[in-house]
Amino acid sequence: MTFINRRALGMIVASSLAALTANTALAQDKKVIAVSIPAATHGWTGGVVYHAEQAEKEIEAAFPNIDVIVKTSPSATAQVSALEDLAAAQTLDALVILPFTSEELTGPVEQVKANGTFIAVVDRGLTDPSIQDLYVAGDNIAVGANTAKWLADKLGNEGKVVVLRGIPTVIDDERIQGFTDVMSGTNIEILDIQYANWNQDEAFTLMQDYLAKYPQIDAVWANDDDMLLGVLEAVKQSGRTEIKYALGGNGMKDVIEMVMANDPVTPISTPYPPSMIKTAIYMVAGQFTGQAPMRGSFKLDAPLITPENADQFYFPDSPF
Amino acid sequence: MTFINRRALGMIVASSLAALTANTALAQDKKVIAVSIPAATHGWTGGVVYHAEQAEKEIEAAFPNIDVIVKTSPSATAQVSALEDLAAAQTLDALVILPFTSEELTGPVEQVKANGTFIAVVDRGLTDPSIQDLYVAGDNIAVGANTAKWLADKLGNEGKVVVLRGIPTVIDDERIQGFTDVMSGTNIEILDIQYANWNQDEAFTLMQDYLAKYPQIDAVWANDDDMLLGVLEAVKQSGRTEIKYALGGNGMKDVIEMVMANDPVTPISTPYPPSMIKTAIYMVAGQFTGQAPMRGSFKLDAPLITPENADQFYFPDSPF
């Protein structure tokens, strides 16, 4: 049996009691951060759910005075109801929201705001930006432009490329604009740009069309890592070997694994990370735990993900 | 004497040992965040030092795997040396820096970056922004514009105001631009705009000049809370009573106390908070403790500080 003298024991008990008292005091003044996000309907939103739940665990472990509540919703209508329920059940110090749609969520978020709740909006903006205290979003122009700069350099500003578009949205427009603006300053020819709706199967079919139509393709920009997987499968089945690079975007786990493995065709990606939900939750926690000023607009860069830094963008347990 | 049974004692000892072991494991993989800031040469930088030291305590308590090292420097030359010393003494995972001057610090920060260190720049930008991973700064145009909107509304878009400028810099230019752009859309006349170098005594003298020169002044915008204190003293000594509002900017503690007390002449301020150093330290901690993406540019808003929200901007123990 371990011998412990009475004085040491007294110190342990006293410090345990002090810790208990401190916890009780903190519990009375807990700050509640509600997180409202779409349910995991596809790869990227699956990543959002994963990172929101990780952030909940990490923030609650680090800051005992903060309670994070994550609520997922399968539709815009469900998200509106979820906001009503969250606000009815407790006083919300902060709401972190990735809105299903800007139109349907703006009014309900404004109502939450009216109670004095700090509002952090992620990715998709509200139709009235004055409602938000904090806005966190990626830079889609940079996703396209940084990929284009890397590719133009590798191709020596010469060659023929094909491009896939996502769903017609501002996000897609910005990515394409960033890419084509850079390419217009080179001798690289963009053979074709067609929509494949950020869908892996549609990207597979579109890439088959491109392969049939164009006998020489030096590189493919799939604009998105889900679509990239479809593109790579079509290239593989075609047996074509002249395609030097096939690049996507978003930083999907499968693609980052290719980057880490120094894949010759896909040696880079650019992040538009679902973990930006975590960015917002950490920032709001800083506002409420340390009064660190977090009102403003945070635009995430889209730095190239390379074999050297890929580990910083890699979450082996995430679905995305 | 408190009675503790053997089993309970065993549990306390075991959990203490487990805590010790966990701390040792974490210590082997500690992430080092160095913070390099100007020494407390005036009120605002005094606030920067206070908030950096608070952030160090809070972050280290919350995240046992993070070590924050705060280093203050009395000059640009000293800050260059401090960077060399910091980088020589240990591997820096991140550097948070508020540079004395952009010109003298850009090269030395680039050298730190070359070792793979994550670079967060606060307030004053480097001459080459591509060096930074994260940039955190206030919005000086909004400081001027938000104050002007509030004032124009209170004056019913009519009246005569005088304005004080700081030191000729981009910061001062932007504040004045934000203020005058809004005022140009009203019938308010700006009687005079002169420099007082963000100095309380010079602001006192300049305000005495304004009072002698202009028989009717409806409001004063001092542009900065240090200068506001000089303005208020000059108004007080003059015995003039027609001045409805005297406003500053930055969110100095003394002025936030006036706002909290519903002062009729100074009922608002706008923040350009020295606590933005804390914002950057919390964000970098999120990058290294939870891989939350923190590369990008965060522009802090300048929301009005009012009696309703003043407590969120108030740090009773800070020198500023």
Short mmCIF file of C-alpha atoms in Angstrom, two decimals, chain B residues 13-301:
data_model
loop_
_atom_site.label_atom_id
_atom_site.label_comp_id
_atom_site.label_asym_id
_atom_site.label_seq_id
_atom_site.Cartn_x
_atom_site.Cartn_y
_atom_site.Cartn_z
CA VAL B 13 -3.86 9.20 -6.15
CA ALA B 14 -4.48 7.23 -9.36
CA SER B 15 -6.17 10.15 -11.07
CA SER B 16 -3.36 12.48 -9.98
CA LEU B 17 -0.80 10.09 -11.45
CA ALA B 18 -2.83 9.81 -14.67
CA ALA B 19 -2.91 13.60 -14.92
CA LEU B 20 0.85 13.76 -14.43
CA THR B 21 1.44 11.15 -17.14
CA ALA B 22 -0.88 12.94 -19.56
CA ASN B 23 0.96 16.21 -18.96
CA THR B 24 4.31 14.57 -19.64
CA ALA B 25 3.07 13.07 -22.91
CA LEU B 26 1.71 16.42 -24.03
CA ALA B 27 4.88 18.24 -23.06
CA GLN B 28 6.83 16.22 -25.60
CA ASP B 29 4.69 17.55 -28.44
CA LYS B 30 4.13 21.13 -27.31
CA LYS B 31 3.39 23.68 -29.98
CA VAL B 32 5.24 26.96 -29.47
CA ILE B 33 3.49 30.23 -30.34
CA ALA B 34 5.84 33.23 -30.04
CA VAL B 35 4.26 36.68 -29.71
CA SER B 36 6.43 39.70 -30.63
CA ILE B 37 4.96 43.12 -29.82
CA PRO B 38 6.10 46.68 -29.09
CA ALA B 39 6.73 47.49 -25.42
CA ALA B 40 4.16 49.67 -23.67
CA THR B 41 5.29 53.08 -24.97
CA HIS B 42 1.81 54.64 -24.86
CA GLY B 43 -1.77 53.79 -23.89
CA TRP B 44 -2.71 51.61 -26.86
CA THR B 45 0.49 49.54 -26.84
CA GLY B 46 0.09 49.17 -23.08
CA GLY B 47 -3.21 47.51 -23.87
CA VAL B 48 -1.53 45.26 -26.44
CA VAL B 49 0.97 44.03 -23.82
CA TYR B 50 -1.80 43.45 -21.27
CA HIS B 51 -3.96 41.46 -23.68
CA ALA B 52 -1.03 39.40 -25.01
CA GLU B 53 -0.14 38.39 -21.45
CA GLN B 54 -3.77 37.57 -20.64
CA ALA B 55 -4.03 35.45 -23.80
CA GLU B 56 -0.86 33.59 -22.79
CA LYS B 57 -2.40 32.65 -19.43
CA GLU B 58 -5.80 31.72 -20.87
CA ILE B 59 -4.51 29.70 -23.83
CA GLU B 60 -1.95 27.79 -21.77
CA ALA B 61 -4.63 26.93 -19.19
CA ALA B 62 -7.08 25.80 -21.88
CA PHE B 63 -4.65 23.93 -24.13
CA PRO B 64 -1.86 22.11 -22.26
CA ASN B 65 -0.17 21.29 -25.59
CA ILE B 66 0.43 24.96 -26.39
CA ASP B 67 3.24 27.14 -25.06
CA VAL B 68 2.82 30.88 -25.64
CA ILE B 69 5.94 33.08 -25.31
CA VAL B 70 5.35 36.86 -25.18
CA LYS B 71 8.31 39.12 -25.98
CA THR B 72 8.07 42.94 -25.92
CA SER B 73 10.56 45.21 -27.69
CA PRO B 74 11.16 48.95 -27.21
CA SER B 75 12.17 49.68 -30.85
CA ALA B 76 12.14 48.23 -34.35
CA THR B 77 15.82 47.30 -34.02
CA ALA B 78 15.15 45.55 -30.72
CA GLN B 79 12.22 43.69 -32.30
CA VAL B 80 14.48 42.43 -35.10
CA SER B 81 16.92 41.09 -32.46
CA ALA B 82 14.06 39.58 -30.47
CA LEU B 83 12.92 37.61 -33.52
CA GLU B 84 16.42 36.26 -34.03
CA ASP B 85 16.65 35.25 -30.38
CA LEU B 86 13.20 33.61 -30.37
CA ALA B 87 13.93 31.61 -33.51
CA ALA B 88 17.39 30.57 -32.26
CA ALA B 89 16.19 29.37 -28.86
CA GLN B 90 13.50 26.95 -30.08
CA THR B 91 11.47 25.75 -33.04
CA LEU B 92 8.63 28.21 -33.48
CA ASP B 93 5.41 26.65 -34.73
CA ALA B 94 3.87 30.10 -35.03
CA LEU B 95 4.83 33.75 -34.72
CA VAL B 96 2.22 36.39 -33.90
CA ILE B 97 3.72 39.80 -34.59
CA LEU B 98 2.60 43.40 -34.34
CA PRO B 99 5.50 44.98 -36.25
CA PHE B 100 7.03 48.27 -35.06
CA THR B 101 7.43 49.29 -38.69
CA SER B 102 6.57 47.47 -41.88
CA GLU B 103 9.89 48.29 -43.56
CA GLU B 104 12.29 47.06 -40.88
CA LEU B 105 10.43 43.90 -39.88
CA THR B 106 9.46 42.43 -43.25
CA GLY B 107 12.84 40.82 -43.97
CA PRO B 108 13.33 39.34 -40.48
CA VAL B 109 9.78 37.90 -40.46
CA GLU B 110 10.43 36.36 -43.88
CA GLN B 111 13.49 34.61 -42.39
CA VAL B 112 11.38 33.15 -39.57
CA LYS B 113 8.83 32.03 -42.17
CA ALA B 114 11.56 30.21 -44.10
CA ASN B 115 11.77 27.69 -41.23
CA GLY B 116 8.16 26.70 -41.76
CA THR B 117 6.75 28.92 -39.01
CA PHE B 118 3.09 29.99 -39.34
CA ILE B 119 3.07 33.81 -39.50
CA ALA B 120 0.23 35.92 -38.06
CA VAL B 121 0.54 39.68 -38.57
CA VAL B 122 -1.55 42.08 -36.49
CA ASP B 123 -2.54 45.70 -37.23
CA ARG B 124 0.42 46.98 -39.24
CA GLY B 125 0.97 44.97 -42.40
CA LEU B 126 4.35 43.86 -43.78
CA THR B 127 5.52 45.39 -47.07
CA ASP B 128 5.12 41.91 -48.64
CA PRO B 129 1.74 40.49 -47.56
CA SER B 130 2.50 37.11 -49.17
CA ILE B 131 4.70 36.33 -46.14
CA GLN B 132 1.78 36.17 -43.72
CA ASP B 133 -0.51 33.19 -43.22
CA LEU B 134 -2.99 35.21 -41.17
CA TYR B 135 -3.63 38.94 -41.06
CA VAL B 136 -5.75 40.51 -38.31
CA ALA B 137 -6.52 44.22 -38.43
CA GLY B 138 -9.16 46.76 -37.59
CA ASP B 139 -11.24 48.71 -40.06
CA ASN B 140 -10.29 52.37 -39.78
CA ILE B 141 -12.70 53.49 -42.49
CA ALA B 142 -15.52 51.93 -40.43
CA VAL B 143 -14.26 53.70 -37.26
CA GLY B 144 -14.79 57.04 -39.02
CA ALA B 145 -17.91 56.08 -40.96
CA ASN B 146 -19.81 54.45 -38.07
CA THR B 147 -19.11 57.42 -35.80
CA ALA B 148 -20.23 59.83 -38.53
CA LYS B 149 -23.47 57.91 -39.17
CA TRP B 150 -24.37 57.96 -35.47
CA LEU B 151 -23.50 61.65 -35.13
CA ALA B 152 -25.35 62.71 -38.29
CA ASP B 153 -28.44 60.90 -37.05
CA LYS B 154 -28.27 62.54 -33.61
CA LEU B 155 -27.73 66.01 -35.12
CA GLY B 156 -30.57 65.50 -37.61
CA ASN B 157 -28.07 65.98 -40.48
CA GLU B 158 -27.59 69.65 -39.50
CA GLY B 159 -24.94 71.56 -37.59
CA LYS B 160 -21.24 72.47 -37.31
CA VAL B 161 -18.49 70.10 -36.25
CA VAL B 162 -14.73 70.25 -35.75
CA VAL B 163 -12.40 67.29 -36.29
CA LEU B 164 -8.95 66.40 -34.94
CA ARG B 165 -6.45 64.32 -36.90
CA GLY B 166 -3.76 62.02 -35.50
CA ILE B 167 -0.31 61.45 -37.01
CA PRO B 168 -0.15 61.55 -40.81
CA THR B 169 -0.47 57.82 -41.63
CA VAL B 170 -2.70 55.50 -43.63
CA ILE B 171 -4.62 54.78 -40.39
CA ASP B 172 -5.42 58.45 -39.92
CA ASP B 173 -6.24 58.98 -43.60
CA GLU B 174 -8.72 56.10 -43.55
CA ARG B 175 -10.49 57.28 -40.40
CA ILE B 176 -10.87 60.80 -41.79
CA GLN B 177 -12.01 59.46 -45.15
CA GLY B 178 -14.68 57.27 -43.53
CA PHE B 179 -15.94 60.23 -41.49
CA THR B 180 -15.93 62.87 -44.22
CA ASP B 181 -17.48 60.57 -46.85
CA VAL B 182 -20.53 60.04 -44.63
CA MET B 183 -20.72 63.73 -43.65
CA SER B 184 -20.62 64.84 -47.28
CA GLY B 185 -24.06 63.25 -47.69
CA THR B 186 -25.54 65.51 -44.97
CA ASN B 187 -25.93 69.25 -44.34
CA ILE B 188 -23.41 69.11 -41.50
CA GLU B 189 -20.53 71.55 -41.96
CA ILE B 190 -17.02 70.48 -40.97
CA LEU B 191 -15.59 73.78 -39.71
CA ASP B 192 -11.97 72.60 -39.40
CA ILE B 193 -9.68 69.54 -39.50
CA GLN B 194 -6.18 69.88 -37.98
CA TYR B 195 -3.52 67.45 -36.74
CA ALA B 196 -2.88 66.84 -33.03
CA ASN B 197 -0.76 63.69 -33.42
CA TRP B 198 -2.85 61.35 -31.25
CA ASN B 199 -1.50 63.34 -28.30
CA GLN B 200 -3.68 64.41 -25.39
CA ASP B 201 -1.83 67.69 -24.71
CA GLU B 202 -1.74 68.71 -28.37
CA ALA B 203 -5.45 67.89 -28.64
CA PHE B 204 -6.11 70.15 -25.63
CA THR B 205 -4.27 73.04 -27.31
CA LEU B 206 -5.92 72.47 -30.68
CA MET B 207 -9.37 72.38 -29.10
CA GLN B 208 -8.62 75.66 -27.33
CA ASP B 209 -7.83 77.15 -30.77
CA TYR B 210 -11.07 75.77 -32.22
CA LEU B 211 -13.07 77.20 -29.32
CA ALA B 212 -11.51 80.63 -29.78
CA LYS B 213 -12.08 80.57 -33.54
CA TYR B 214 -15.63 79.19 -33.78
CA PRO B 215 -18.46 80.69 -31.71
CA GLN B 216 -20.83 77.79 -32.43
CA ILE B 217 -19.66 74.13 -32.36
CA ASP B 218 -22.33 71.43 -32.22
CA ALA B 219 -19.99 68.45 -31.99
CA VAL B 220 -16.32 67.42 -31.92
CA TRP B 221 -14.86 64.26 -33.41
CA ALA B 222 -11.51 63.67 -31.77
CA ASN B 223 -10.85 60.52 -33.87
CA ASP B 224 -9.08 58.85 -30.93
CA ASP B 225 -9.85 58.48 -27.22
CA ASP B 226 -6.49 59.85 -26.03
CA MET B 227 -7.17 63.05 -27.97
CA LEU B 228 -10.78 63.05 -26.74
CA LEU B 229 -9.58 63.43 -23.13
CA GLY B 230 -7.66 66.58 -24.13
CA VAL B 231 -10.70 67.91 -26.00
CA LEU B 232 -13.00 67.34 -23.03
CA GLU B 233 -10.62 69.18 -20.71
CA ALA B 234 -10.45 72.17 -23.08
CA VAL B 235 -14.26 72.27 -23.37
CA LYS B 236 -14.60 72.04 -19.59
CA GLN B 237 -12.16 74.90 -18.97
CA SER B 238 -13.88 77.06 -21.60
CA GLY B 239 -17.26 76.82 -19.91
CA ARG B 240 -18.88 76.45 -23.37
CA THR B 241 -22.19 74.64 -23.21
CA GLU B 242 -23.44 74.42 -26.79
CA ILE B 243 -21.30 71.36 -27.66
CA LYS B 244 -23.74 68.44 -27.70
CA TYR B 245 -21.32 65.62 -28.47
CA ALA B 246 -17.58 64.99 -28.19
CA LEU B 247 -16.57 61.61 -29.57
CA GLY B 248 -13.31 59.73 -29.90
CA GLY B 249 -12.46 56.24 -31.06
CA ASN B 250 -10.42 53.13 -30.06
CA GLY B 251 -12.38 52.02 -27.00
CA MET B 252 -10.06 53.31 -24.24
CA LYS B 253 -11.06 52.13 -20.78
CA ASP B 254 -11.72 55.64 -19.42
CA VAL B 255 -14.02 56.42 -22.34
CA ILE B 256 -15.88 53.10 -22.10
CA GLU B 257 -16.53 53.99 -18.47
CA MET B 258 -18.17 57.22 -19.69
CA VAL B 259 -20.30 55.21 -22.12
CA MET B 260 -21.31 52.80 -19.36
CA ALA B 261 -22.29 55.80 -17.20
CA ASN B 262 -24.55 57.13 -20.00
CA ASP B 263 -22.46 60.28 -20.33
CA PRO B 264 -24.57 62.76 -22.34
CA VAL B 265 -21.63 64.22 -24.31
CA THR B 266 -19.75 60.96 -24.92
CA PRO B 267 -22.41 58.23 -25.06
CA ILE B 268 -20.57 56.04 -27.61
CA SER B 269 -17.12 54.99 -28.77
CA THR B 270 -15.91 52.80 -31.63
CA PRO B 271 -13.33 50.09 -31.05
CA TYR B 272 -9.91 49.79 -32.59
CA PRO B 273 -9.03 47.44 -29.80
CA PRO B 274 -5.52 46.57 -28.62
CA SER B 275 -7.12 43.24 -27.69
CA MET B 276 -6.87 42.34 -31.40
CA ILE B 277 -3.53 40.78 -30.42
CA LYS B 278 -5.60 38.35 -28.36
CA THR B 279 -7.83 37.66 -31.36
CA ALA B 280 -4.77 36.59 -33.33
CA ILE B 281 -3.37 34.42 -30.51
CA TYR B 282 -6.71 32.63 -30.03
CA MET B 283 -6.99 32.03 -33.78
CA VAL B 284 -3.46 30.62 -34.06
CA ALA B 285 -4.18 28.38 -31.07
CA GLY B 286 -7.23 27.05 -32.97
CA GLN B 287 -4.99 26.24 -35.93
CA PHE B 288 -2.52 24.30 -33.81
CA THR B 289 -4.77 22.66 -31.28
CA GLY B 290 -7.66 21.66 -33.54
CA GLN B 291 -6.38 22.10 -37.12
CA ALA B 292 -9.12 24.72 -37.53
CA PRO B 293 -8.18 26.57 -40.74
CA MET B 294 -6.87 30.00 -39.79
CA ARG B 295 -5.00 31.08 -42.93
CA GLY B 296 -6.58 34.19 -44.34
CA SER B 297 -7.45 37.78 -43.59
CA PHE B 298 -9.65 38.85 -40.66
CA LYS B 299 -10.90 42.40 -40.77
CA LEU B 300 -12.45 43.43 -37.46
CA ASP B 301 -15.58 45.54 -37.59
#
